[in-house]
Amino acid sequence: AVWKIPEYGATPRNVHEIGVIGGGTMGSGIATSALLSGYRVTLVEMNEDAAGRAKQTIVKNLGGALKRGKISEEKMTALLENALSTAVGYAALASADVIIEAVFENMDLKKKIFAELDQLAKPGAILASNTSGLDIDEIAAVTSRPGDVIGLHFFSPAHVMRLLEVVVGAKTAPEVVATGFAMAKSMRKVPVRAGVCDGFIGNRILFHYLNAADKLVLEGAAPAAVDRAMQDFGFALGPFAVND
């Protein structure tokens, strides 16, 4: 049912090259997922050391895929040599079809990045934020192309977790939404269309779930007992183990 979206009839834009800003756990995971799905990836970091660390994380992620039999050694080598590049500075993203910002959750920083991307990204490039709950419309407002701005909220680890929140702003163009869903399909993700609100969907649910867990402890339950009950219910981890 999640595929039945209002923008169903819109034509997705062509995407061959994806830029990723930020090479931490999330950014490296997004880059890995994109590589495994056949996209060319340029990952941008603040300095050469950080870019080198990001590349090592991607190598480790691909090594995991190799161990699980998802790719061959030849394929892994080809991806690293031909499809991945790391760089310092946003200028390397000038030819990207989609640019995904994956820095930490700070609105001022994200707005600064999007204002710079607005100046250098090619016409028609999609500017996406991996924010887990910040206002996409506020981010889009610093650009001259709010129709090209969207939220693509991956869940960690991004190359493993299948959920992808596609966050649609007030001015996001229908074909940009359709492109987000097309990318999700190629990356074997389950996309869920979300509106702009605190925490979107996943984190909005999580907020109430964690509040309920805290209330149980305030009423006398041990954190370990709450975790055990939720694991017995079917969760991989209890709420306090997750927070830890």
Short mmCIF file of C-alpha atoms in Angstrom, two decimals:
data_model
loop_
_atom_site.label_atom_id
_atom_site.label_comp_id
_atom_site.label_asym_id
_atom_site.label_seq_id
_atom_site.Cartn_x
_atom_site.Cartn_y
_atom_site.Cartn_z
CA ALA A 1 0.00 0.00 0.00
CA VAL A 2 2.91 2.42 0.61
CA TRP A 3 3.51 2.61 -3.16
CA LYS A 4 0.07 4.19 -3.73
CA ILE A 5 1.06 7.85 -3.54
CA PRO A 6 -0.63 11.01 -4.90
CA GLU A 7 2.36 11.52 -7.23
CA TYR A 8 1.91 8.05 -8.76
CA GLY A 9 1.58 9.34 -12.34
CA ALA A 10 4.61 11.64 -12.22
CA THR A 11 7.68 10.71 -14.29
CA PRO A 12 10.84 10.13 -12.20
CA ARG A 13 14.01 11.96 -13.22
CA ASN A 14 16.99 9.97 -14.46
CA VAL A 15 19.48 9.19 -11.72
CA HIS A 16 22.94 7.80 -12.46
CA GLU A 17 25.20 9.69 -10.08
CA ILE A 18 24.53 10.25 -6.38
CA GLY A 19 26.46 12.62 -4.15
CA VAL A 20 26.61 12.04 -0.39
CA ILE A 21 27.67 14.73 2.07
CA GLY A 22 29.07 13.28 5.29
CA GLY A 23 30.93 10.02 5.67
CA GLY A 24 29.86 8.96 9.15
CA THR A 25 27.92 5.78 9.88
CA MET A 26 24.83 7.07 8.08
CA GLY A 27 26.52 8.70 5.09
CA SER A 28 28.78 5.69 4.49
CA GLY A 29 25.77 3.38 4.75
CA ILE A 30 23.80 5.42 2.21
CA ALA A 31 26.83 5.44 -0.12
CA THR A 32 27.17 1.65 0.25
CA SER A 33 23.49 1.10 -0.52
CA ALA A 34 23.74 3.32 -3.61
CA LEU A 35 26.86 1.50 -4.85
CA LEU A 36 25.22 -1.90 -4.43
CA SER A 37 22.26 -0.61 -6.47
CA GLY A 38 24.38 0.38 -9.46
CA TYR A 39 24.76 4.12 -8.92
CA ARG A 40 28.01 6.06 -9.21
CA VAL A 41 28.74 7.68 -5.87
CA THR A 42 30.78 10.71 -4.86
CA LEU A 43 31.16 11.07 -1.09
CA VAL A 44 32.26 14.46 0.23
CA GLU A 45 33.91 15.03 3.59
CA MET A 46 35.49 18.01 5.38
CA ASN A 47 39.11 16.87 4.97
CA GLU A 48 41.22 14.09 3.47
CA ASP A 49 41.47 12.15 6.75
CA ALA A 50 37.70 12.05 7.18
CA ALA A 51 37.27 11.06 3.52
CA GLY A 52 39.76 8.23 4.03
CA ARG A 53 37.88 6.99 7.11
CA ALA A 54 34.61 7.09 5.20
CA LYS A 55 36.10 5.01 2.39
CA GLN A 56 37.32 2.42 4.90
CA THR A 57 33.82 2.19 6.38
CA ILE A 58 32.39 1.58 2.90
CA VAL A 59 35.07 -1.09 2.26
CA LYS A 60 34.01 -2.75 5.52
CA ASN A 61 30.32 -2.55 4.56
CA LEU A 62 30.99 -4.07 1.15
CA GLY A 63 33.11 -6.73 2.83
CA GLY A 64 30.03 -7.67 4.85
CA ALA A 65 28.01 -7.97 1.63
CA LEU A 66 30.78 -10.15 0.20
CA LYS A 67 30.67 -12.46 3.25
CA ARG A 68 26.89 -12.76 2.96
CA GLY A 69 27.26 -13.74 -0.70
CA LYS A 70 25.52 -10.58 -1.98
CA ILE A 71 28.46 -9.63 -4.22
CA SER A 72 31.57 -11.28 -5.61
CA GLU A 73 35.14 -10.19 -4.93
CA GLU A 74 35.40 -8.96 -8.52
CA LYS A 75 32.22 -6.90 -8.11
CA MET A 76 33.49 -5.37 -4.87
CA THR A 77 36.79 -4.38 -6.51
CA ALA A 78 34.94 -2.90 -9.50
CA LEU A 79 32.64 -0.84 -7.26
CA LEU A 80 35.54 0.58 -5.27
CA GLU A 81 37.69 1.34 -8.32
CA ASN A 82 35.08 2.49 -10.84
CA ALA A 83 31.91 3.59 -9.05
CA LEU A 84 33.11 5.28 -5.84
CA SER A 85 35.03 8.49 -5.44
CA THR A 86 35.69 10.54 -2.32
CA ALA A 87 36.40 14.25 -2.29
CA VAL A 88 36.84 17.33 -0.13
CA GLY A 89 34.55 20.24 -1.06
CA TYR A 90 31.12 20.43 -2.66
CA ALA A 91 32.49 21.29 -6.11
CA ALA A 92 32.89 17.54 -6.72
CA LEU A 93 29.07 17.25 -6.67
CA ALA A 94 28.47 19.56 -9.64
CA SER A 95 27.48 16.67 -11.93
CA ALA A 96 25.42 14.67 -9.39
CA ASP A 97 21.78 13.91 -10.24
CA VAL A 98 20.86 13.57 -6.56
CA ILE A 99 22.77 14.98 -3.59
CA ILE A 100 21.98 13.51 -0.17
CA GLU A 101 23.10 15.51 2.86
CA ALA A 102 23.87 13.22 5.82
CA VAL A 103 25.51 15.46 8.43
CA PHE A 104 24.44 15.68 12.08
CA GLU A 105 21.07 17.13 13.11
CA ASN A 106 21.74 20.85 13.21
CA MET A 107 19.38 23.13 11.30
CA ASP A 108 21.86 25.99 10.84
CA LEU A 109 24.46 23.62 9.40
CA LYS A 110 21.96 22.01 7.03
CA LYS A 111 20.71 25.39 5.81
CA LYS A 112 24.29 26.52 5.18
CA ILE A 113 24.96 23.34 3.14
CA PHE A 114 21.76 23.68 1.08
CA ALA A 115 22.45 27.34 0.33
CA GLU A 116 25.86 26.31 -1.04
CA LEU A 117 24.41 23.37 -2.99
CA ASP A 118 21.87 25.72 -4.54
CA GLN A 119 24.75 27.65 -6.10
CA LEU A 120 26.67 24.69 -7.54
CA ALA A 121 24.27 21.79 -8.20
CA LYS A 122 23.26 21.41 -11.82
CA PRO A 123 19.74 22.38 -12.93
CA GLY A 124 17.30 19.56 -12.17
CA ALA A 125 19.50 18.00 -9.50
CA ILE A 126 17.54 16.77 -6.48
CA LEU A 127 18.72 18.12 -3.13
CA ALA A 128 17.84 15.66 -0.37
CA SER A 129 18.32 15.71 3.39
CA ASN A 130 18.67 12.59 5.51
CA THR A 131 17.29 14.48 8.51
CA SER A 132 15.35 12.33 10.96
CA GLY A 133 12.96 15.06 12.01
CA LEU A 134 13.93 18.62 11.04
CA ASP A 135 11.67 20.85 8.95
CA ILE A 136 12.26 20.16 5.25
CA ASP A 137 10.37 23.34 4.28
CA GLU A 138 12.72 25.48 6.38
CA ILE A 139 15.70 23.83 4.68
CA ALA A 140 14.15 24.25 1.21
CA ALA A 141 13.48 27.95 1.87
CA VAL A 142 17.20 28.83 1.72
CA THR A 143 17.35 27.61 -1.91
CA SER A 144 16.02 29.12 -5.12
CA ARG A 145 14.62 25.69 -6.07
CA PRO A 146 12.39 24.39 -3.24
CA GLY A 147 10.66 22.11 -5.75
CA ASP A 148 13.87 20.08 -5.99
CA VAL A 149 14.23 19.63 -2.21
CA ILE A 150 13.04 16.47 -0.45
CA GLY A 151 13.75 14.42 2.65
CA LEU A 152 15.21 10.92 2.19
CA HIS A 153 15.45 9.56 5.73
CA PHE A 154 17.35 6.28 5.76
CA PHE A 155 17.51 4.16 8.91
CA SER A 156 20.79 2.92 10.36
CA PRO A 157 22.61 0.90 9.13
CA ALA A 158 21.41 2.37 5.83
CA HIS A 159 22.82 -0.41 3.64
CA VAL A 160 20.90 -3.04 5.64
CA MET A 161 17.68 -1.46 6.91
CA ARG A 162 14.90 -1.50 4.33
CA LEU A 163 12.77 1.41 5.53
CA LEU A 164 13.09 4.79 3.78
CA GLU A 165 10.96 7.78 4.72
CA VAL A 166 10.36 10.01 1.69
CA VAL A 167 9.55 13.38 3.24
CA VAL A 168 7.53 15.65 0.96
CA GLY A 169 7.74 19.40 1.54
CA ALA A 170 5.08 21.97 0.72
CA LYS A 171 6.80 22.83 -2.59
CA THR A 172 8.42 19.48 -3.49
CA ALA A 173 7.68 18.74 -7.17
CA PRO A 174 5.68 15.55 -7.95
CA GLU A 175 8.47 14.18 -10.19
CA VAL A 176 10.95 14.66 -7.33
CA VAL A 177 8.72 12.53 -5.06
CA ALA A 178 8.41 9.95 -7.85
CA THR A 179 12.22 9.92 -8.18
CA GLY A 180 12.57 9.22 -4.45
CA PHE A 181 10.27 6.22 -4.81
CA ALA A 182 12.07 5.02 -7.96
CA MET A 183 15.41 5.21 -6.13
CA ALA A 184 13.94 3.29 -3.21
CA LYS A 185 12.80 0.55 -5.58
CA SER A 186 16.23 0.25 -7.18
CA MET A 187 17.83 0.17 -3.71
CA ARG A 188 15.36 -2.51 -2.57
CA LYS A 189 13.97 -0.22 0.14
CA VAL A 190 10.40 0.11 1.38
CA PRO A 191 9.56 3.80 0.88
CA VAL A 192 6.94 5.50 3.04
CA ARG A 193 5.65 8.92 2.06
CA ALA A 194 5.79 11.30 5.04
CA GLY A 195 4.69 14.87 5.56
CA VAL A 196 6.69 17.57 7.32
CA CYS A 197 6.15 17.25 11.08
CA ASP A 198 8.19 16.59 14.23
CA GLY A 199 9.94 13.25 13.82
CA PHE A 200 8.08 12.34 10.61
CA ILE A 201 6.66 8.83 11.20
CA GLY A 202 9.28 6.47 12.63
CA ASN A 203 10.73 8.82 15.24
CA ARG A 204 7.27 10.15 16.12
CA ILE A 205 6.25 6.58 17.01
CA LEU A 206 9.58 6.00 18.78
CA PHE A 207 9.09 9.10 20.95
CA HIS A 208 5.82 7.76 22.40
CA TYR A 209 7.23 4.23 22.72
CA LEU A 210 10.23 5.47 24.74
CA ASN A 211 7.97 7.70 26.88
CA ALA A 212 5.83 4.66 27.72
CA ALA A 213 8.95 2.68 28.65
CA ASP A 214 10.15 5.51 30.93
CA LYS A 215 6.72 5.64 32.61
CA LEU A 216 6.93 1.92 33.41
CA VAL A 217 10.28 2.47 35.14
CA LEU A 218 8.90 5.47 37.08
CA GLU A 219 6.11 3.15 38.26
CA GLY A 220 8.63 0.61 39.56
CA ALA A 221 9.59 -1.75 36.72
CA ALA A 222 13.28 -2.51 36.20
CA PRO A 223 14.67 -1.34 32.80
CA ALA A 224 15.91 -4.89 32.13
CA ALA A 225 12.40 -6.25 32.76
CA VAL A 226 10.89 -3.78 30.27
CA ASP A 227 13.52 -4.75 27.68
CA ARG A 228 12.87 -8.45 28.29
CA ALA A 229 9.11 -7.99 27.85
CA MET A 230 9.59 -6.13 24.54
CA GLN A 231 12.03 -8.77 23.27
CA ASP A 232 9.56 -11.49 24.20
CA PHE A 233 6.97 -9.51 22.23
CA GLY A 234 9.25 -9.68 19.17
CA PHE A 235 11.54 -6.64 19.18
CA ALA A 236 15.24 -7.32 18.44
CA LEU A 237 16.19 -4.98 21.32
CA GLY A 238 14.32 -3.43 24.21
CA PRO A 239 13.94 0.38 24.47
CA PHE A 240 16.66 0.83 27.10
CA ALA A 241 19.17 -1.29 25.19
CA VAL A 242 18.40 0.84 22.13
CA ASN A 243 19.01 4.06 24.06
CA ASP A 244 22.21 2.64 25.55
#
